[in-house]
PDB file of C-alpha atoms in Angstrom:
ATOM      1  CA  MET K   1      56.929  50.998 101.615  1.00  0.00           C
ATOM      2  CA  THR K   2      54.542  49.541  99.054  1.00  0.00           C
ATOM      3  CA  ARG K   3      52.758  52.888  98.792  1.00  0.00           C
ATOM      4  CA  GLN K   4      56.013  54.590  97.853  1.00  0.00           C
ATOM      5  CA  LEU K   5      56.692  52.095  95.134  1.00  0.00           C
ATOM      6  CA  GLU K   6      53.200  52.275  93.708  1.00  0.00           C
ATOM      7  CA  ASP K   7      53.182  56.076  93.747  1.00  0.00           C
ATOM      8  CA  SER K   8      56.546  56.310  92.035  1.00  0.00           C
ATOM      9  CA  ALA K   9      55.864  53.602  89.447  1.00  0.00           C
ATOM     10  CA  SER K  10      59.630  53.294  89.214  1.00  0.00           C
ATOM     11  CA  PRO K  11      61.210  50.565  91.304  1.00  0.00           C
ATOM     12  CA  ILE K  12      64.664  49.439  90.416  1.00  0.00           C
ATOM     13  CA  GLY K  13      65.110  49.693  86.674  1.00  0.00           C
ATOM     14  CA  SER K  14      66.755  46.359  86.927  1.00  0.00           C
ATOM     15  CA  GLY K  15      69.388  45.025  84.587  1.00  0.00           C
ATOM     16  CA  SER K  16      73.082  45.364  85.062  1.00  0.00           C
ATOM     17  CA  ALA K  17      74.447  46.996  82.024  1.00  0.00           C
ATOM     18  CA  SER K  18      77.631  45.780  80.532  1.00  0.00           C
ATOM     19  CA  PRO K  19      77.750  46.257  76.764  1.00  0.00           C
ATOM     20  CA  PRO K  20      75.691  43.782  74.716  1.00  0.00           C
ATOM     21  CA  GLY K  21      77.523  40.541  74.136  1.00  0.00           C
ATOM     22  CA  ALA K  22      79.766  40.906  77.179  1.00  0.00           C
ATOM     23  CA  ALA K  23      80.363  37.715  79.139  1.00  0.00           C
ATOM     24  CA  ARG K  24      78.311  37.293  82.291  1.00  0.00           C
ATOM     25  CA  THR K  25      80.891  36.588  84.959  1.00  0.00           C
ATOM     26  CA  ASP K  26      80.923  37.126  88.678  1.00  0.00           C
ATOM     27  CA  ALA K  27      84.155  39.090  88.310  1.00  0.00           C
ATOM     28  CA  SER K  28      82.410  41.727  86.209  1.00  0.00           C
ATOM     29  CA  ARG K  29      79.285  41.759  88.336  1.00  0.00           C
ATOM     30  CA  ILE K  30      78.803  41.125  92.026  1.00  0.00           C
ATOM     31  CA  GLY K  31      82.188  39.562  92.636  1.00  0.00           C
ATOM     32  CA  ALA K  32      84.258  42.569  91.650  1.00  0.00           C
ATOM     33  CA  GLY K  33      82.048  45.526  92.456  1.00  0.00           C
ATOM     34  CA  ALA K  34      79.270  46.958  94.497  1.00  0.00           C
ATOM     35  CA  LEU K  35      78.171  44.699  97.338  1.00  0.00           C
ATOM     36  CA  ALA K  36      81.252  42.535  97.308  1.00  0.00           C
ATOM     37  CA  GLY K  37      83.578  45.489  96.851  1.00  0.00           C
ATOM     38  CA  ILE K  38      82.492  47.452  99.914  1.00  0.00           C
ATOM     39  CA  ASP K  39      82.379  44.793 102.590  1.00  0.00           C
ATOM     40  CA  ARG K  40      84.460  42.221 100.715  1.00  0.00           C
ATOM     41  CA  ARG K  41      81.558  39.822 100.453  1.00  0.00           C
ATOM     42  CA  SER K  42      81.819  36.803  98.265  1.00  0.00           C
ATOM     43  CA  ALA K  43      79.549  36.619  95.221  1.00  0.00           C
ATOM     44  CA  ILE K  44      77.515  33.944  96.994  1.00  0.00           C
ATOM     45  CA  ASP K  45      77.028  36.062 100.117  1.00  0.00           C
ATOM     46  CA  ALA K  46      76.041  39.033  97.967  1.00  0.00           C
ATOM     47  CA  VAL K  47      73.264  36.993  96.329  1.00  0.00           C
ATOM     48  CA  ARG K  48      72.152  35.693  99.733  1.00  0.00           C
ATOM     49  CA  LEU K  49      71.941  39.271 100.941  1.00  0.00           C
ATOM     50  CA  ARG K  50      69.945  40.482  97.950  1.00  0.00           C
ATOM     51  CA  ILE K  51      67.343  37.746  98.297  1.00  0.00           C
ATOM     52  CA  GLY K  52      67.276  38.109 102.072  1.00  0.00           C
ATOM     53  CA  MET K  53      66.667  41.856 101.860  1.00  0.00           C
ATOM     54  CA  ALA K  54      63.827  41.321  99.402  1.00  0.00           C
ATOM     55  CA  ILE K  55      62.198  38.970 101.898  1.00  0.00           C
ATOM     56  CA  SER K  56      62.780  41.309 104.852  1.00  0.00           C
ATOM     57  CA  LEU K  57      61.276  44.237 102.938  1.00  0.00           C
ATOM     58  CA  GLY K  58      58.213  42.216 101.953  1.00  0.00           C
ATOM     59  CA  LEU K  59      59.032  42.241  98.253  1.00  0.00           C
ATOM     60  CA  LEU K  60      59.205  38.447  98.269  1.00  0.00           C
ATOM     61  CA  LYS K  61      56.310  36.967 100.251  1.00  0.00           C
ATOM     62  CA  PRO K  62      56.188  33.815 102.414  1.00  0.00           C
ATOM     63  CA  GLY K  63      55.367  30.855 100.195  1.00  0.00           C
ATOM     64  CA  GLU K  64      56.243  32.699  96.987  1.00  0.00           C
ATOM     65  CA  ARG K  65      57.966  30.595  94.356  1.00  0.00           C
ATOM     66  CA  LEU K  66      61.301  31.880  93.090  1.00  0.00           C
ATOM     67  CA  PRO K  67      62.151  31.597  89.391  1.00  0.00           C
ATOM     68  CA  ASP K  68      64.107  28.554  88.300  1.00  0.00           C
ATOM     69  CA  GLN K  69      67.731  28.498  89.387  1.00  0.00           C
ATOM     70  CA  GLU K  70      69.084  29.518  85.984  1.00  0.00           C
ATOM     71  CA  ASP K  71      66.614  32.379  85.820  1.00  0.00           C
ATOM     72  CA  VAL K  72      67.637  33.543  89.288  1.00  0.00           C
ATOM     73  CA  ALA K  73      71.213  33.654  87.986  1.00  0.00           C
ATOM     74  CA  LEU K  74      70.192  35.667  84.910  1.00  0.00           C
ATOM     75  CA  GLY K  75      67.923  37.935  86.926  1.00  0.00           C
ATOM     76  CA  LEU K  76      70.689  38.784  89.395  1.00  0.00           C
ATOM     77  CA  SER K  77      73.449  38.817  86.748  1.00  0.00           C
ATOM     78  CA  VAL K  78      75.560  36.118  88.363  1.00  0.00           C
ATOM     79  CA  SER K  79      76.779  32.701  87.269  1.00  0.00           C
ATOM     80  CA  PRO K  80      74.507  29.648  87.650  1.00  0.00           C
ATOM     81  CA  ILE K  81      76.892  28.075  90.159  1.00  0.00           C
ATOM     82  CA  THR K  82      76.794  31.210  92.313  1.00  0.00           C
ATOM     83  CA  ALA K  83      72.994  31.224  92.266  1.00  0.00           C
ATOM     84  CA  ARG K  84      72.870  27.498  93.054  1.00  0.00           C
ATOM     85  CA  ARG K  85      75.203  27.782  96.026  1.00  0.00           C
ATOM     86  CA  ALA K  86      73.475  30.873  97.373  1.00  0.00           C
ATOM     87  CA  LEU K  87      70.053  29.207  97.204  1.00  0.00           C
ATOM     88  CA  ALA K  88      71.432  26.049  98.802  1.00  0.00           C
ATOM     89  CA  SER K  89      72.845  28.115 101.662  1.00  0.00           C
ATOM     90  CA  LEU K  90      69.546  29.929 102.180  1.00  0.00           C
ATOM     91  CA  ALA K  91      67.743  26.576 102.155  1.00  0.00           C
ATOM     92  CA  ASP K  92      70.123  25.196 104.787  1.00  0.00           C
ATOM     93  CA  GLN K  93      69.276  28.172 106.990  1.00  0.00           C
ATOM     94  CA  GLY K  94      65.520  27.823 106.480  1.00  0.00           C
ATOM     95  CA  VAL K  95      65.056  31.087 104.567  1.00  0.00           C
ATOM     96  CA  VAL K  96      63.819  29.209 101.505  1.00  0.00           C
ATOM     97  CA  VAL K  97      62.526  25.675 101.071  1.00  0.00           C
ATOM     98  CA  ARG K  98      62.931  23.308  98.133  1.00  0.00           C
ATOM     99  CA  ARG K  99      60.162  21.021  96.966  1.00  0.00           C
ATOM    100  CA  ARG K 100      60.387  18.223  94.465  1.00  0.00           C
ATOM    101  CA  GLY K 101      57.914  17.152  91.820  1.00  0.00           C
ATOM    102  CA  ARG K 102      56.006  18.823  89.032  1.00  0.00           C
ATOM    103  CA  ALA K 103      54.845  21.638  91.305  1.00  0.00           C
ATOM    104  CA  GLY K 104      58.209  21.852  93.012  1.00  0.00           C
ATOM    105  CA  GLY K 105      60.881  24.504  93.034  1.00  0.00           C
ATOM    106  CA  THR K 106      62.353  26.954  95.510  1.00  0.00           C
ATOM    107  CA  PHE K 107      59.934  28.866  97.718  1.00  0.00           C
ATOM    108  CA  VAL K 108      60.256  31.548 100.384  1.00  0.00           C
ATOM    109  CA  ALA K 109      59.781  29.817 103.730  1.00  0.00           C
ATOM    110  CA  ASP K 110      56.487  30.440 105.502  1.00  0.00           C
ATOM    111  CA  GLU K 111      58.402  31.726 108.516  1.00  0.00           C
ATOM    112  CA  PRO K 112      61.991  32.600 107.577  1.00  0.00           C
ATOM    113  CA  PRO K 113      64.215  32.792 110.683  1.00  0.00           C
ATOM    114  CA  ARG K 114      64.313  36.393 111.809  1.00  0.00           C
ATOM    115  CA  GLU K 115      67.828  36.094 113.149  1.00  0.00           C
ATOM    116  CA  VAL K 116      69.097  34.972 109.752  1.00  0.00           C
ATOM    117  CA  LEU K 117      67.281  37.752 107.906  1.00  0.00           C
ATOM    118  CA  ALA K 118      68.691  40.258 110.392  1.00  0.00           C
ATOM    119  CA  GLU K 119      72.183  39.231 109.310  1.00  0.00           C
ATOM    120  CA  LEU K 120      71.304  39.698 105.626  1.00  0.00           C
ATOM    121  CA  THR K 121      71.326  43.472 105.812  1.00  0.00           C
ATOM    122  CA  ALA K 122      73.345  46.025 103.887  1.00  0.00           C
ATOM    123  CA  SER K 123      75.634  48.288 105.884  1.00  0.00           C
ATOM    124  CA  PRO K 124      75.221  52.085 106.138  1.00  0.00           C
ATOM    125  CA  ALA K 125      78.321  52.407 103.948  1.00  0.00           C
ATOM    126  CA  GLU K 126      76.625  50.360 101.238  1.00  0.00           C
ATOM    127  CA  SER K 127      73.498  52.488 101.430  1.00  0.00           C
ATOM    128  CA  GLN K 128      75.620  55.607 101.052  1.00  0.00           C
ATOM    129  CA  ALA K 129      77.460  54.116  98.105  1.00  0.00           C
ATOM    130  CA  VAL K 130      74.201  53.246  96.333  1.00  0.00           C
ATOM    131  CA  ASN K 131      72.858  56.764  96.786  1.00  0.00           C
ATOM    132  CA  ARG K 132      76.043  58.094  95.182  1.00  0.00           C
ATOM    133  CA  LEU K 133      75.685  55.633  92.303  1.00  0.00           C
ATOM    134  CA  VAL K 134      72.102  56.757  91.755  1.00  0.00           C
ATOM    135  CA  ASP K 135      73.286  60.364  91.526  1.00  0.00           C
ATOM    136  CA  ARG K 136      75.996  59.374  89.066  1.00  0.00           C
ATOM    137  CA  ARG K 137      73.550  57.461  86.943  1.00  0.00           C
ATOM    138  CA  LEU K 138      71.136  60.395  87.029  1.00  0.00           C
ATOM    139  CA  LEU K 139      73.697  62.609  85.311  1.00  0.00           C
ATOM    140  CA  PHE K 140      74.525  59.974  82.711  1.00  0.00           C
ATOM    141  CA  GLU K 141      70.879  59.094  82.094  1.00  0.00           C
ATOM    142  CA  CYS K 142      69.902  62.655  81.265  1.00  0.00           C
ATOM    143  CA  ALA K 143      72.828  62.981  78.851  1.00  0.00           C
ATOM    144  CA  VAL K 144      72.313  59.720  76.977  1.00  0.00           C
ATOM    145  CA  THR K 145      68.563  60.283  76.779  1.00  0.00           C
ATOM    146  CA  HIS K 146      69.032  63.759  75.288  1.00  0.00           C
ATOM    147  CA  TYR K 147      71.332  62.444  72.579  1.00  0.00           C
ATOM    148  CA  ALA K 148      69.221  59.344  71.968  1.00  0.00           C
ATOM    149  CA  ALA K 149      66.330  61.690  71.126  1.00  0.00           C
ATOM    150  CA  VAL K 150      68.568  63.183  68.449  1.00  0.00           C
ATOM    151  CA  ASN K 151      70.420  60.126  67.175  1.00  0.00           C
ATOM    152  CA  ALA K 152      68.277  57.010  67.706  1.00  0.00           C
ATOM    153  CA  THR K 153      67.516  55.156  64.484  1.00  0.00           C
ATOM    154  CA  GLY K 154      64.119  53.808  63.537  1.00  0.00           C
ATOM    155  CA  GLU K 155      65.428  50.280  64.008  1.00  0.00           C
ATOM    156  CA  GLN K 156      66.651  51.073  67.516  1.00  0.00           C
ATOM    157  CA  LEU K 157      63.335  52.663  68.432  1.00  0.00           C
ATOM    158  CA  ASP K 158      61.492  49.585  67.162  1.00  0.00           C
ATOM    159  CA  GLU K 159      63.749  47.377  69.280  1.00  0.00           C
ATOM    160  CA  LEU K 160      63.161  49.544  72.351  1.00  0.00           C
ATOM    161  CA  GLU K 161      59.411  49.281  71.789  1.00  0.00           C
ATOM    162  CA  GLN K 162      59.681  45.501  71.491  1.00  0.00           C
ATOM    163  CA  LEU K 163      61.560  45.371  74.788  1.00  0.00           C
ATOM    164  CA  THR K 164      58.772  47.308  76.512  1.00  0.00           C
ATOM    165  CA  ARG K 165      56.346  44.656  75.262  1.00  0.00           C
ATOM    166  CA  GLU K 166      58.584  41.907  76.610  1.00  0.00           C
ATOM    167  CA  MET K 167      58.665  43.621  80.001  1.00  0.00           C
ATOM    168  CA  ALA K 168      54.882  43.996  79.953  1.00  0.00           C
ATOM    169  CA  GLU K 169      54.536  40.276  79.271  1.00  0.00           C
ATOM    170  CA  SER K 170      57.113  39.174  81.851  1.00  0.00           C
ATOM    171  CA  SER K 171      55.696  36.895  84.534  1.00  0.00           C
ATOM    172  CA  ASP K 172      58.477  37.320  87.102  1.00  0.00           C
ATOM    173  CA  TRP K 173      61.205  39.729  88.150  1.00  0.00           C
ATOM    174  CA  SER K 174      63.970  37.749  86.455  1.00  0.00           C
ATOM    175  CA  ALA K 175      62.481  37.916  82.962  1.00  0.00           C
ATOM    176  CA  TYR K 176      61.654  41.594  83.455  1.00  0.00           C
ATOM    177  CA  HIS K 177      65.172  42.344  84.654  1.00  0.00           C
ATOM    178  CA  GLN K 178      66.750  40.788  81.580  1.00  0.00           C
ATOM    179  CA  ALA K 179      64.612  42.783  79.145  1.00  0.00           C
ATOM    180  CA  ASP K 180      65.110  45.944  81.176  1.00  0.00           C
ATOM    181  CA  GLU K 181      68.870  45.454  81.038  1.00  0.00           C
ATOM    182  CA  GLN K 182      68.776  45.366  77.253  1.00  0.00           C
ATOM    183  CA  PHE K 183      66.489  48.404  77.167  1.00  0.00           C
ATOM    184  CA  HIS K 184      68.807  50.683  79.105  1.00  0.00           C
ATOM    185  CA  GLN K 185      71.869  49.430  77.281  1.00  0.00           C
ATOM    186  CA  LEU K 186      70.217  50.251  73.978  1.00  0.00           C
ATOM    187  CA  VAL K 187      69.216  53.767  75.051  1.00  0.00           C
ATOM    188  CA  GLY K 188      72.877  54.356  75.835  1.00  0.00           C
ATOM    189  CA  THR K 189      74.018  52.911  72.524  1.00  0.00           C
ATOM    190  CA  ALA K 190      71.428  54.987  70.633  1.00  0.00           C
ATOM    191  CA  SER K 191      72.940  58.169  72.045  1.00  0.00           C
ATOM    192  CA  CYS K 192      76.024  57.693  69.829  1.00  0.00           C
ATOM    193  CA  LEU K 193      78.218  59.258  72.513  1.00  0.00           C
ATOM    194  CA  GLY K 194      81.221  57.118  71.651  1.00  0.00           C
ATOM    195  CA  THR K 195      83.394  55.976  74.523  1.00  0.00           C
ATOM    196  CA  ALA K 196      81.118  57.743  77.020  1.00  0.00           C
ATOM    197  CA  VAL K 197      78.553  55.010  76.354  1.00  0.00           C
ATOM    198  CA  GLY K 198      80.935  52.478  77.864  1.00  0.00           C
ATOM    199  CA  VAL K 199      81.271  54.593  80.998  1.00  0.00           C
ATOM    200  CA  TYR K 200      77.474  54.802  81.227  1.00  0.00           C
ATOM    201  CA  HIS K 201      77.210  51.020  80.913  1.00  0.00           C
ATOM    202  CA  GLU K 202      79.798  50.603  83.656  1.00  0.00           C
ATOM    203  CA  THR K 203      77.806  52.850  85.983  1.00  0.00           C
ATOM    204  CA  LEU K 204      74.688  50.815  85.326  1.00  0.00           C
ATOM    205  CA  ALA K 205      76.593  47.614  86.052  1.00  0.00           C
ATOM    206  CA  GLU K 206      77.808  48.974  89.387  1.00  0.00           C
ATOM    207  CA  LEU K 207      74.359  50.171  90.405  1.00  0.00           C
ATOM    208  CA  TYR K 208      72.455  47.089  89.383  1.00  0.00           C
ATOM    209  CA  ALA K 209      74.762  44.847  91.297  1.00  0.00           C
ATOM    210  CA  TYR K 210      72.465  46.011  94.114  1.00  0.00           C
ATOM    211  CA  PHE K 211      69.273  44.915  92.342  1.00  0.00           C
ATOM    212  CA  ILE K 212      66.886  42.915  94.517  1.00  0.00           C
ATOM    213  CA  PRO K 213      63.755  41.059  93.400  1.00  0.00           C
ATOM    214  CA  TYR K 214      60.544  43.090  93.150  1.00  0.00           C
ATOM    215  CA  PRO K 215      56.890  42.068  92.772  1.00  0.00           C
ATOM    216  CA  ILE K 216      56.155  41.815  89.075  1.00  0.00           C
ATOM    217  CA  GLU K 217      53.100  44.058  89.468  1.00  0.00           C
ATOM    218  CA  LEU K 218      55.300  46.951  90.547  1.00  0.00           C
ATOM    219  CA  LEU K 219      57.771  46.301  87.759  1.00  0.00           C
ATOM    220  CA  HIS K 220      54.963  46.275  85.207  1.00  0.00           C
ATOM    221  CA  LYS K 221      53.867  49.664  86.524  1.00  0.00           C
ATOM    222  CA  SER K 222      57.421  50.968  86.242  1.00  0.00           C
ATOM    223  CA  ASN K 223      57.431  49.851  82.616  1.00  0.00           C
ATOM    224  CA  GLY K 224      55.051  52.708  81.926  1.00  0.00           C
ATOM    225  CA  ASP K 225      58.088  54.994  82.126  1.00  0.00           C
ATOM    226  CA  HIS K 226      59.805  52.961  79.403  1.00  0.00           C
ATOM    227  CA  VAL K 227      56.762  53.160  77.148  1.00  0.00           C
ATOM    228  CA  ALA K 228      56.512  56.930  77.608  1.00  0.00           C
ATOM    229  CA  LEU K 229      60.237  57.302  77.003  1.00  0.00           C
ATOM    230  CA  VAL K 230      60.117  55.451  73.696  1.00  0.00           C
ATOM    231  CA  ALA K 231      57.213  57.628  72.562  1.00  0.00           C
ATOM    232  CA  ALA K 232      59.170  60.786  73.406  1.00  0.00           C
ATOM    233  CA  LEU K 233      62.293  59.498  71.646  1.00  0.00           C
ATOM    234  CA  ARG K 234      60.288  58.589  68.570  1.00  0.00           C
ATOM    235  CA  ALA K 235      58.837  62.093  68.509  1.00  0.00           C
ATOM    236  CA  GLY K 236      62.303  63.602  68.871  1.00  0.00           C
ATOM    237  CA  ASP K 237      61.084  65.360  72.026  1.00  0.00           C
ATOM    238  CA  GLY K 238      64.325  65.570  73.978  1.00  0.00           C
ATOM    239  CA  ASP K 239      62.972  67.709  76.819  1.00  0.00           C
ATOM    240  CA  THR K 240      60.167  65.284  77.622  1.00  0.00           C
ATOM    241  CA  ALA K 241      62.428  62.269  77.222  1.00  0.00           C
ATOM    242  CA  VAL K 242      65.020  63.686  79.621  1.00  0.00           C
ATOM    243  CA  GLU K 243      62.382  64.527  82.220  1.00  0.00           C
ATOM    244  CA  ILE K 244      60.963  60.986  82.055  1.00  0.00           C
ATOM    245  CA  SER K 245      64.449  59.533  82.533  1.00  0.00           C
ATOM    246  CA  ARG K 246      65.291  61.960  85.329  1.00  0.00           C
ATOM    247  CA  LYS K 247      62.225  60.979  87.357  1.00  0.00           C
ATOM    248  CA  HIS K 248      62.725  57.282  86.570  1.00  0.00           C
ATOM    249  CA  VAL K 249      66.226  57.343  88.054  1.00  0.00           C
ATOM    250  CA  ASP K 250      65.766  59.889  90.845  1.00  0.00           C
ATOM    251  CA  ILE K 251      63.057  57.762  92.469  1.00  0.00           C
ATOM    252  CA  LEU K 252      65.660  55.051  93.039  1.00  0.00           C
ATOM    253  CA  HIS K 253      66.826  56.977  96.103  1.00  0.00           C
ATOM    254  CA  ARG K 254      63.514  55.952  97.694  1.00  0.00           C
ATOM    255  CA  SER K 255      62.594  52.724  95.918  1.00  0.00           C
ATOM    256  CA  MET K 256      65.879  50.810  96.194  1.00  0.00           C
ATOM    257  CA  PHE K 257      66.594  48.850  99.360  1.00  0.00           C
ATOM    258  CA  MET K 258      68.094  51.752 101.342  1.00  0.00           C
ATOM    259  CA  GLY K 259      65.018  53.910 100.809  1.00  0.00           C
ATOM    260  CA  LEU K 260      62.620  51.084 101.590  1.00  0.00           C
ATOM    261  CA  ALA K 261      64.526  50.206 104.754  1.00  0.00           C
ATOM    262  CA  GLU K 262      64.203  53.810 105.949  1.00  0.00           C
ATOM    263  CA  ASP K 263      60.477  53.735 105.200  1.00  0.00           C
ATOM    264  CA  THR K 264      59.973  50.677 107.418  1.00  0.00           C
ATOM    265  CA  ALA K 265      62.227  51.879 110.246  1.00  0.00           C
TER     266      ALA K 265
END
C-alpha cells in the first residue's frame, strides 16, 4: 500500500471544491452527497468512517496525534459540531483517546478495537461510485487544465505558486487539504470556462467527500505534481500541463481508499 502511494506521488488531491466563498455546511458536503448519499449515513457516521478507514489502512498510526478539532473539521470539510461529535463517538469506542494538558489532544489509540474498525468500512457500492467520480473528474481536469494554460493570468499563477508553498510547509493533512482545495478551485477558475467551472467544482466536492487523512510526507510528495503543473501553466505548455493533471487524477483509482483496500486484501 505505502509503496503504491510513494511510487505514484499522488495520493488524494484533497480539498472539496465548492466555489471560493461558499459556506461550509454539512448539507453541501458529506451530509448531502457521497458517503452519506449512498448508504444514507449521517454526516457524523461519514466522518467516523473516514477516520476509521485511515486507521485501518495504516495512514493514521497508533499513538498519532490528530489535528485540533476545528482543523479536523476544516480538513474533512464538515462543521465543527460534526467533527466534535464524530471524535467523541470514536473516543467512546476506544478508536481514539483524548488527553488533557499542554501535550494533550486526540490521539489514535495504541490498539484500536478491531471489531469497531471492521464496521468502519465503505461498501462495494461506494467503492464503485468513487471510481466513477474519479473518471468524471479526469475528464474535467484535462479540460480545465488545457484552458488554464491558455487563459490563466499572471496573478492567478502567482497565487497557485503561493499555494504550492503553503502545501510544502503544511505540517499535517488538514492544513495541506485546505490549501489543496484552493489550488484546484483556482485552476478551474483560471480556465475561464464559464458555467462549466461550477460543474467541475461540484464534481470535486462530490469526490472529496471521500477524502481520508494521509501521512503528510506522502502529501508533500504529491505536491510535486502541483509545482510541475504551475510551471507548465506559466510556460503556456498545455500538453505538458494536461498530462501532469491526467496522471495526478488517474492515480486516485489506486491511491484512494478503495485502491488501498484492494492492495491490502
